[in-house]
Amino acid sequence: MSRPGVARRIAWPRFWKAGLFVGSSALVLAVFLFTGQMIRRLTVEVRTTSSVLARFCAQASFPAATDLALQRIFAEVLSGIDFPIVLTDEQGLPRAWKGIGLDPALVPAASIDSLTMGLEISPVIRERVEWVRRRAADLDRRRSPIPMIQPITDARVGAVHYGDPEVLERLRWMPYLSVAGVVLLLALGLWGLAGIQAAEKRTIWVGMAKETAHQLGTPLSSLMGWIELLRARVEGVRDDAVVTIPAGELRETLSEMDRDVDRLSKVAQRFSHVGSTPSLQLQDVSPVVREAVQYVRKRLPGGGADVVIRERYDEVPPVNLNRELLEWALENLLSNAVSALDKRPAVIEVIVTRRAATEAVEVLVRDNGRGMTPVEQRRAFEPGYTTKARGWGLGLALARRVVQDYHGGRLTIRESAPGQGTTVVVSFPT
């Protein structure tokens, strides 16, 4: 039988991981696009600035120092540049530079003029000039130099050699660093999620083992009691003697033993459904609720003298359910309600009804016990969380899994406040 609601809930962790992957990919893509746009814009700005500088230098020609006004303008233009640049004349000799790691004051302009005229200069100055020329060649390998062309004669009077600003170099690394950061965060997130899931699984398995012992313990103890009762009948009697047991007593004993065996069979069926996909049948939920109430009522502390369980069963449409698993979940909810009772008279209300707004079939379990704080309500369904001194913290977690994962329903705490009791609602779609 198809259960789309269950399929959606079971597949939710996969969707969550897929959503995390898609979101991370979108973030990385956004970083790539933004960084690429910034790189293109800065590249255009650098190219434009270099072109304007080339036209300016072509108009002024070298040496610009012959005109003090041009010299001041030239110095102001260079001071506003934040990327490596070298200006060379028609002979390829550097005339000005910035951002290449050498102070221009260490190479006097007169020495460059001397080289232009073929005169000898200091070896130290010559080595510095050659270093600047090599640096200009390095810049040319990354960006093509911009020639300085005089507008009147079309003569080439020099070239502008330029590189990228430091911020542009950093921007180029940003996408890769972003990818590395996202991958690291994803790895840490998945590692943490795996650790949480592993801890939950350990808690669930420990709780399941204890729940198994608890579920099997009651019918086994009862069977052992009946066996001891029968053994007492034949204690000290010869092997060839005939033992007479009143028919009524024997029938009662066999009936109770049958009930205990049925209980053991039911427990086995319940645990066989855990981890698998149980079969659901369209049926009335009220008999299942009655059976769970009857089971809990027989096991009330003190024989139930101080505890009242009120029942109300409205007419509701049938729903798809697995009787054994749902009865198990309801027993856990009722047992939690009983354990929360801290006042007398103690009252538990069990109501089966249909919610008009959603047309869902609801099972309400309401008690007038100690209630829960908002923090306790948020953590109530966590595996291993309990406020009881001897609790295992599995009852509500197991009940929610049965209701939501297996039946496609919802298990929620509708109302609760310290000292005012709790109302838990099981809701089934129709």
Short mmCIF file of C-alpha atoms in Angstrom, two decimals:
data_model
loop_
_atom_site.label_atom_id
_atom_site.label_comp_id
_atom_site.label_asym_id
_atom_site.label_seq_id
_atom_site.Cartn_x
_atom_site.Cartn_y
_atom_site.Cartn_z
CA MET A 1 0.00 0.00 0.00
CA SER A 2 1.38 3.36 -1.00
CA ARG A 3 2.24 5.78 1.80
CA PRO A 4 3.51 9.05 0.31
CA GLY A 5 3.62 10.78 3.69
CA VAL A 6 5.90 8.09 5.09
CA ALA A 7 8.10 8.18 2.01
CA ARG A 8 8.57 11.92 2.40
CA ARG A 9 9.59 11.60 6.03
CA ILE A 10 11.98 8.72 5.42
CA ALA A 11 13.59 10.60 2.52
CA TRP A 12 13.92 13.86 4.49
CA PRO A 13 17.56 13.27 5.62
CA ARG A 14 18.51 12.72 1.98
CA PHE A 15 16.78 15.94 0.96
CA TRP A 16 18.53 17.75 3.80
CA LYS A 17 21.94 16.58 2.61
CA ALA A 18 21.05 17.38 -0.99
CA GLY A 19 19.88 20.82 0.07
CA LEU A 20 23.12 21.38 1.97
CA PHE A 21 25.13 20.39 -1.10
CA VAL A 22 23.06 22.57 -3.44
CA GLY A 23 23.26 25.52 -1.05
CA SER A 24 27.03 25.18 -0.71
CA SER A 25 27.42 24.86 -4.49
CA ALA A 26 25.29 27.97 -4.99
CA LEU A 27 27.43 29.86 -2.46
CA VAL A 28 30.66 28.82 -4.19
CA LEU A 29 29.19 29.74 -7.60
CA ALA A 30 28.13 33.14 -6.27
CA VAL A 31 31.66 33.75 -4.96
CA PHE A 32 33.13 32.73 -8.33
CA LEU A 33 30.77 35.03 -10.24
CA PHE A 34 31.26 37.98 -7.90
CA THR A 35 35.03 37.58 -7.83
CA GLY A 36 35.17 37.18 -11.61
CA GLN A 37 33.16 40.38 -12.05
CA MET A 38 35.46 42.27 -9.67
CA ILE A 39 38.56 40.93 -11.43
CA ARG A 40 37.23 42.01 -14.83
CA ARG A 41 36.33 45.44 -13.53
CA LEU A 42 39.74 45.98 -11.91
CA THR A 43 41.50 44.70 -15.02
CA VAL A 44 39.61 47.21 -17.17
CA GLU A 45 40.42 50.01 -14.71
CA VAL A 46 44.12 49.12 -14.73
CA ARG A 47 44.15 48.93 -18.53
CA THR A 48 42.32 52.25 -18.83
CA THR A 49 44.65 54.00 -16.38
CA SER A 50 47.70 52.65 -18.20
CA SER A 51 46.31 53.76 -21.58
CA VAL A 52 45.63 57.27 -20.30
CA LEU A 53 49.12 57.41 -18.85
CA ALA A 54 50.56 56.23 -22.16
CA ARG A 55 48.78 59.01 -24.05
CA PHE A 56 49.89 61.57 -21.50
CA CYS A 57 53.52 60.48 -21.74
CA ALA A 58 53.35 60.42 -25.53
CA GLN A 59 52.17 64.04 -25.50
CA ALA A 60 54.89 65.10 -23.08
CA SER A 61 57.64 62.88 -24.52
CA PHE A 62 60.74 62.05 -22.54
CA PRO A 63 62.37 63.38 -20.53
CA ALA A 64 59.39 64.89 -18.81
CA ALA A 65 61.69 66.56 -16.31
CA THR A 66 62.55 69.29 -18.81
CA ASP A 67 59.26 70.96 -17.92
CA LEU A 68 58.70 71.50 -14.21
CA ALA A 69 54.92 71.71 -14.65
CA LEU A 70 54.82 68.41 -16.53
CA GLN A 71 57.10 66.92 -13.91
CA ARG A 72 54.66 67.79 -11.13
CA ILE A 73 51.70 66.45 -13.11
CA PHE A 74 53.60 63.28 -13.91
CA ALA A 75 54.48 62.74 -10.24
CA GLU A 76 50.86 63.24 -9.17
CA VAL A 77 49.63 60.75 -11.77
CA LEU A 78 52.11 58.10 -10.64
CA SER A 79 51.29 58.67 -6.96
CA GLY A 80 47.67 57.66 -7.55
CA ILE A 81 48.58 54.35 -9.18
CA ASP A 82 48.30 51.26 -6.97
CA PHE A 83 49.69 48.64 -9.36
CA PRO A 84 53.24 47.88 -10.61
CA ILE A 85 54.16 50.00 -13.61
CA VAL A 86 57.29 50.83 -15.62
CA LEU A 87 57.51 53.58 -18.27
CA THR A 88 60.22 53.10 -20.89
CA ASP A 89 61.38 55.39 -23.70
CA GLU A 90 61.85 54.58 -27.37
CA GLN A 91 65.16 52.83 -26.57
CA GLY A 92 63.55 50.64 -23.91
CA LEU A 93 65.26 52.45 -21.05
CA PRO A 94 63.14 52.87 -17.90
CA ARG A 95 62.18 56.47 -17.23
CA ALA A 96 59.74 56.04 -14.36
CA TRP A 97 58.31 53.21 -12.31
CA LYS A 98 56.34 52.39 -9.21
CA GLY A 99 55.43 49.31 -7.18
CA ILE A 100 58.23 47.06 -8.44
CA GLY A 101 60.40 47.03 -5.32
CA LEU A 102 62.97 49.69 -6.23
CA ASP A 103 62.89 53.34 -5.20
CA PRO A 104 63.09 55.55 -8.34
CA ALA A 105 65.33 57.97 -6.42
CA LEU A 106 68.11 55.34 -6.55
CA VAL A 107 68.39 55.83 -10.32
CA PRO A 108 68.97 59.50 -11.21
CA ALA A 109 67.30 60.76 -14.39
CA ALA A 110 70.68 62.13 -15.53
CA SER A 111 72.08 58.59 -15.59
CA ILE A 112 69.26 57.50 -17.92
CA ASP A 113 70.00 60.48 -20.15
CA SER A 114 73.66 59.46 -20.20
CA LEU A 115 72.71 55.96 -21.31
CA THR A 116 70.54 57.44 -24.06
CA MET A 117 73.56 59.36 -25.36
CA GLY A 118 75.80 56.29 -25.07
CA LEU A 119 77.83 57.55 -22.15
CA GLU A 120 79.21 55.39 -19.35
CA ILE A 121 77.53 55.43 -15.95
CA SER A 122 78.20 53.87 -12.57
CA PRO A 123 78.10 50.03 -12.63
CA VAL A 124 75.77 50.10 -9.64
CA ILE A 125 73.35 52.42 -11.43
CA ARG A 126 73.61 50.33 -14.61
CA GLU A 127 72.75 47.17 -12.65
CA ARG A 128 69.71 48.91 -11.20
CA VAL A 129 68.58 50.00 -14.64
CA GLU A 130 68.94 46.45 -15.93
CA TRP A 131 66.97 45.15 -12.95
CA VAL A 132 64.12 47.54 -13.77
CA ARG A 133 64.22 46.42 -17.43
CA ARG A 134 63.99 42.77 -16.36
CA ARG A 135 61.07 43.64 -14.13
CA ALA A 136 59.36 45.34 -17.08
CA ALA A 137 59.90 42.18 -19.13
CA ASP A 138 58.28 40.15 -16.34
CA LEU A 139 55.25 42.46 -16.46
CA ASP A 140 55.05 42.05 -20.25
CA ARG A 141 54.69 38.28 -19.85
CA ARG A 142 51.42 38.86 -18.00
CA ARG A 143 50.11 42.00 -19.69
CA SER A 144 51.00 43.28 -23.15
CA PRO A 145 52.71 46.68 -22.92
CA ILE A 146 50.83 49.74 -24.16
CA PRO A 147 52.83 51.71 -26.71
CA MET A 148 53.18 55.50 -26.44
CA ILE A 149 52.35 56.94 -29.87
CA GLN A 150 52.64 60.64 -30.60
CA PRO A 151 49.38 61.75 -32.23
CA ILE A 152 51.00 64.05 -34.81
CA THR A 153 53.91 61.96 -36.09
CA ASP A 154 52.61 58.48 -35.08
CA ALA A 155 56.11 57.86 -33.80
CA ARG A 156 56.59 55.41 -30.94
CA VAL A 157 58.21 57.27 -28.08
CA GLY A 158 58.00 54.56 -25.42
CA ALA A 159 55.78 52.00 -23.72
CA VAL A 160 53.84 51.45 -20.53
CA HIS A 161 54.55 48.11 -18.85
CA TYR A 162 52.06 47.30 -16.11
CA GLY A 163 50.90 44.51 -13.88
CA ASP A 164 47.96 43.74 -11.63
CA PRO A 165 47.39 45.43 -8.28
CA GLU A 166 47.91 43.38 -5.15
CA VAL A 167 44.20 43.30 -4.41
CA LEU A 168 43.60 41.70 -7.82
CA GLU A 169 46.09 38.97 -7.02
CA ARG A 170 44.26 38.30 -3.77
CA LEU A 171 40.91 38.25 -5.52
CA ARG A 172 42.14 35.54 -7.87
CA TRP A 173 42.79 33.31 -4.87
CA MET A 174 39.45 34.07 -3.21
CA PRO A 175 37.33 31.49 -5.13
CA TYR A 176 39.77 28.71 -4.32
CA LEU A 177 39.96 29.73 -0.69
CA SER A 178 36.16 29.91 -0.62
CA VAL A 179 35.89 26.41 -2.07
CA ALA A 180 38.39 25.12 0.47
CA GLY A 181 36.50 26.82 3.29
CA VAL A 182 33.13 25.48 2.18
CA VAL A 183 34.55 21.98 1.74
CA LEU A 184 36.09 22.18 5.21
CA LEU A 185 32.83 23.38 6.75
CA LEU A 186 30.89 20.67 4.91
CA ALA A 187 33.34 18.05 6.10
CA LEU A 188 33.10 19.29 9.69
CA GLY A 189 29.30 19.47 9.44
CA LEU A 190 28.98 15.97 8.02
CA TRP A 191 31.47 14.66 10.57
CA GLY A 192 29.48 16.26 13.38
CA LEU A 193 26.21 14.97 11.92
CA ALA A 194 27.65 11.48 11.64
CA GLY A 195 28.78 11.67 15.27
CA ILE A 196 25.33 12.80 16.41
CA GLN A 197 23.65 10.06 14.40
CA ALA A 198 26.07 7.46 15.76
CA ALA A 199 25.40 8.61 19.33
CA GLU A 200 21.65 8.49 18.70
CA LYS A 201 21.96 5.00 17.25
CA ARG A 202 23.91 3.85 20.30
CA THR A 203 21.28 5.36 22.56
CA ILE A 204 18.49 3.76 20.56
CA TRP A 205 20.14 0.33 20.57
CA VAL A 206 20.75 0.46 24.31
CA GLY A 207 17.20 1.65 24.85
CA MET A 208 15.84 -1.02 22.52
CA ALA A 209 17.68 -3.70 24.47
CA LYS A 210 16.19 -2.40 27.73
CA GLU A 211 12.76 -2.03 26.14
CA THR A 212 12.99 -5.62 24.89
CA ALA A 213 13.84 -6.84 28.36
CA HIS A 214 10.96 -4.81 29.78
CA GLN A 215 8.44 -5.99 27.18
CA LEU A 216 9.45 -9.64 27.57
CA GLY A 217 9.80 -9.47 31.33
CA THR A 218 6.11 -9.13 32.23
CA PRO A 219 4.72 -12.11 30.26
CA LEU A 220 7.75 -14.25 31.10
CA SER A 221 7.35 -13.54 34.81
CA SER A 222 3.67 -14.36 34.55
CA LEU A 223 4.38 -17.63 32.75
CA MET A 224 6.96 -18.54 35.36
CA GLY A 225 4.35 -17.89 38.06
CA TRP A 226 1.79 -20.17 36.41
CA ILE A 227 4.43 -22.84 35.95
CA GLU A 228 5.33 -22.61 39.64
CA LEU A 229 1.63 -22.89 40.50
CA LEU A 230 1.31 -26.07 38.45
CA ARG A 231 4.56 -27.39 39.88
CA ALA A 232 3.22 -26.87 43.40
CA ARG A 233 0.29 -29.13 42.49
CA VAL A 234 2.59 -32.07 41.77
CA GLU A 235 5.23 -31.32 44.39
CA GLY A 236 5.81 -34.45 46.51
CA VAL A 237 3.32 -36.54 44.50
CA ARG A 238 4.39 -39.97 43.20
CA ASP A 239 4.98 -40.33 39.47
CA ASP A 240 2.14 -42.86 39.11
CA ALA A 241 -0.31 -40.78 41.12
CA VAL A 242 -3.22 -38.94 39.51
CA VAL A 243 -3.41 -35.21 40.23
CA THR A 244 -6.84 -33.64 40.10
CA ILE A 245 -7.20 -29.96 39.24
CA PRO A 246 -10.62 -28.32 39.17
CA ALA A 247 -11.68 -27.62 35.60
CA GLY A 248 -12.40 -23.95 36.30
CA GLU A 249 -8.98 -23.43 37.85
CA LEU A 250 -7.28 -25.25 34.99
CA ARG A 251 -9.16 -23.22 32.39
CA GLU A 252 -8.20 -20.00 34.14
CA THR A 253 -4.56 -21.08 34.28
CA LEU A 254 -4.52 -22.04 30.60
CA SER A 255 -6.30 -18.82 29.65
CA GLU A 256 -3.74 -16.71 31.49
CA MET A 257 -0.89 -18.70 29.97
CA ASP A 258 -2.43 -18.22 26.51
CA ARG A 259 -2.64 -14.50 27.17
CA ASP A 260 1.01 -14.39 28.18
CA VAL A 261 2.05 -16.37 25.10
CA ASP A 262 0.00 -14.00 22.94
CA ARG A 263 1.77 -11.11 24.62
CA LEU A 264 5.16 -12.65 23.84
CA SER A 265 4.09 -13.18 20.24
CA LYS A 266 2.94 -9.57 20.02
CA VAL A 267 6.27 -8.33 21.41
CA ALA A 268 8.13 -10.43 18.85
CA GLN A 269 5.97 -9.02 16.06
CA ARG A 270 6.57 -5.46 17.25
CA PHE A 271 10.31 -5.80 17.26
CA SER A 272 10.28 -7.59 13.91
CA HIS A 273 8.77 -4.43 12.38
CA VAL A 274 11.53 -2.17 13.69
CA GLY A 275 13.87 -1.25 10.83
CA SER A 276 11.53 -2.62 8.15
CA THR A 277 8.49 -1.30 6.33
CA PRO A 278 5.41 -2.66 8.11
CA SER A 279 2.20 -3.42 6.25
CA LEU A 280 -0.68 -1.04 6.94
CA GLN A 281 -4.36 -1.85 6.77
CA LEU A 282 -7.35 0.47 6.58
CA GLN A 283 -9.13 0.02 9.91
CA ASP A 284 -10.77 1.75 12.85
CA VAL A 285 -8.30 3.22 15.32
CA SER A 286 -10.65 3.03 18.32
CA PRO A 287 -10.22 -0.72 19.06
CA VAL A 288 -6.45 -0.28 19.02
CA VAL A 289 -6.71 2.59 21.51
CA ARG A 290 -9.06 0.54 23.74
CA GLU A 291 -6.60 -2.36 23.76
CA ALA A 292 -3.72 -0.09 24.79
CA VAL A 293 -5.82 1.54 27.52
CA GLN A 294 -6.88 -1.85 28.84
CA TYR A 295 -3.28 -3.03 28.96
CA VAL A 296 -2.10 0.04 30.88
CA ARG A 297 -5.13 0.06 33.20
CA LYS A 298 -4.33 -3.48 34.40
CA ARG A 299 -0.84 -2.34 35.33
CA LEU A 300 -1.66 0.88 37.15
CA PRO A 301 0.20 1.32 40.45
CA GLY A 302 -1.83 0.22 43.45
CA GLY A 303 -4.33 -1.50 41.20
CA GLY A 304 -5.46 1.86 39.82
CA ALA A 305 -7.41 2.88 42.93
CA ASP A 306 -6.13 6.47 42.77
CA VAL A 307 -5.94 6.80 38.98
CA VAL A 308 -8.92 7.37 36.70
CA ILE A 309 -8.66 6.80 32.95
CA ARG A 310 -11.54 8.41 31.11
CA GLU A 311 -12.24 7.39 27.54
CA ARG A 312 -14.21 9.01 24.75
CA TYR A 313 -14.54 7.56 21.29
CA ASP A 314 -16.14 9.71 18.60
CA GLU A 315 -17.12 8.31 15.24
CA VAL A 316 -14.10 8.64 12.97
CA PRO A 317 -13.21 7.32 9.51
CA PRO A 318 -10.79 4.37 9.22
CA VAL A 319 -7.09 5.07 8.77
CA ASN A 320 -4.12 3.10 7.48
CA LEU A 321 -2.32 1.60 10.45
CA ASN A 322 -0.34 -1.34 11.76
CA ARG A 323 -2.15 -2.58 14.85
CA GLU A 324 0.85 -3.99 16.74
CA LEU A 325 3.10 -0.96 16.24
CA LEU A 326 0.43 1.64 16.95
CA GLU A 327 -0.67 -0.17 20.10
CA TRP A 328 2.96 -0.19 21.21
CA ALA A 329 3.27 3.57 20.63
CA LEU A 330 0.03 4.27 22.52
CA GLU A 331 1.15 2.11 25.44
CA ASN A 332 4.31 4.22 25.66
CA LEU A 333 2.29 7.46 25.63
CA LEU A 334 -0.07 6.18 28.31
CA SER A 335 2.81 4.88 30.44
CA ASN A 336 4.46 8.30 30.24
CA ALA A 337 1.20 9.92 31.31
CA VAL A 338 0.92 7.54 34.28
CA SER A 339 4.51 8.24 35.37
CA ALA A 340 3.85 12.00 35.22
CA LEU A 341 0.92 11.83 37.68
CA ASP A 342 1.95 13.53 40.91
CA LYS A 343 -1.36 14.56 42.46
CA ARG A 344 -4.62 13.02 43.59
CA PRO A 345 -7.11 12.56 42.14
CA ALA A 346 -5.01 11.54 39.16
CA VAL A 347 -6.84 11.68 35.85
CA ILE A 348 -5.89 10.58 32.36
CA GLU A 349 -8.21 11.36 29.46
CA VAL A 350 -8.04 9.41 26.20
CA ILE A 351 -10.06 10.88 23.34
CA VAL A 352 -10.45 9.64 19.77
CA THR A 353 -11.92 12.35 17.57
CA ARG A 354 -11.75 14.06 14.21
CA ARG A 355 -10.32 17.55 13.88
CA ALA A 356 -12.71 19.68 11.88
CA ALA A 357 -10.08 22.07 10.50
CA THR A 358 -7.85 19.38 8.96
CA GLU A 359 -10.23 16.38 8.92
CA ALA A 360 -7.43 14.38 10.53
CA VAL A 361 -8.17 11.59 12.99
CA GLU A 362 -6.67 12.44 16.37
CA VAL A 363 -5.92 10.48 19.52
CA LEU A 364 -5.47 12.78 22.53
CA VAL A 365 -3.79 11.64 25.74
CA ARG A 366 -4.25 14.26 28.46
CA ASP A 367 -3.07 14.03 32.07
CA ASN A 368 -3.18 16.35 35.08
CA GLY A 369 0.38 15.51 36.11
CA ARG A 370 3.45 17.62 36.69
CA GLY A 371 3.64 19.02 33.13
CA MET A 372 6.73 20.09 31.23
CA THR A 373 8.79 23.24 30.84
CA PRO A 374 9.39 24.67 27.33
CA VAL A 375 12.91 23.19 27.34
CA GLU A 376 11.57 19.76 28.29
CA GLN A 377 8.97 19.99 25.54
CA ARG A 378 11.62 20.74 22.92
CA ARG A 379 13.75 17.78 24.02
CA ALA A 380 10.96 15.34 24.90
CA PHE A 381 11.30 13.33 21.68
CA GLU A 382 15.12 13.13 21.68
CA PRO A 383 16.38 9.54 22.07
CA GLY A 384 17.94 9.14 25.50
CA TYR A 385 16.42 12.28 27.03
CA THR A 386 14.46 11.64 30.22
CA THR A 387 13.51 13.43 33.42
CA LYS A 388 12.89 10.20 35.30
CA ALA A 389 15.40 8.83 37.78
CA ARG A 390 15.16 5.37 36.21
CA GLY A 391 13.96 6.30 32.73
CA TRP A 392 15.60 5.27 29.46
CA GLY A 393 14.44 8.19 27.34
CA LEU A 394 13.16 5.98 24.53
CA GLY A 395 9.38 5.84 24.94
CA LEU A 396 8.43 9.11 23.24
CA ALA A 397 11.19 8.81 20.63
CA LEU A 398 9.99 5.32 19.75
CA ALA A 399 6.35 6.44 19.69
CA ARG A 400 7.15 9.35 17.36
CA ARG A 401 9.03 7.08 15.00
CA VAL A 402 6.12 4.64 14.89
CA VAL A 403 3.58 7.40 14.27
CA GLN A 404 5.51 9.61 11.88
CA ASP A 405 7.93 7.32 10.03
CA TYR A 406 5.71 4.25 9.76
CA HIS A 407 2.20 5.74 9.67
CA GLY A 408 2.79 9.13 8.05
CA GLY A 409 1.11 10.86 10.98
CA ARG A 410 2.21 13.41 13.55
CA LEU A 411 2.98 13.15 17.24
CA THR A 412 3.10 16.49 19.03
CA ILE A 413 2.77 18.03 22.46
CA ARG A 414 -0.24 20.31 22.10
CA GLU A 415 -0.28 21.72 25.62
CA SER A 416 1.93 21.48 28.67
CA ALA A 417 2.88 23.65 31.60
CA PRO A 418 4.54 22.89 34.94
CA GLY A 419 1.89 21.77 37.41
CA GLN A 420 -0.91 21.82 34.83
CA GLY A 421 -0.48 18.54 33.00
CA THR A 422 0.27 17.62 29.41
CA THR A 423 -1.75 16.93 26.27
CA VAL A 424 -0.12 14.74 23.63
CA VAL A 425 -1.80 14.36 20.24
CA VAL A 426 -1.42 11.60 17.66
CA SER A 427 -2.77 12.75 14.30
CA PHE A 428 -3.46 10.56 11.24
CA PRO A 429 -4.23 11.85 7.74
CA THR A 430 -7.45 10.59 6.17
#
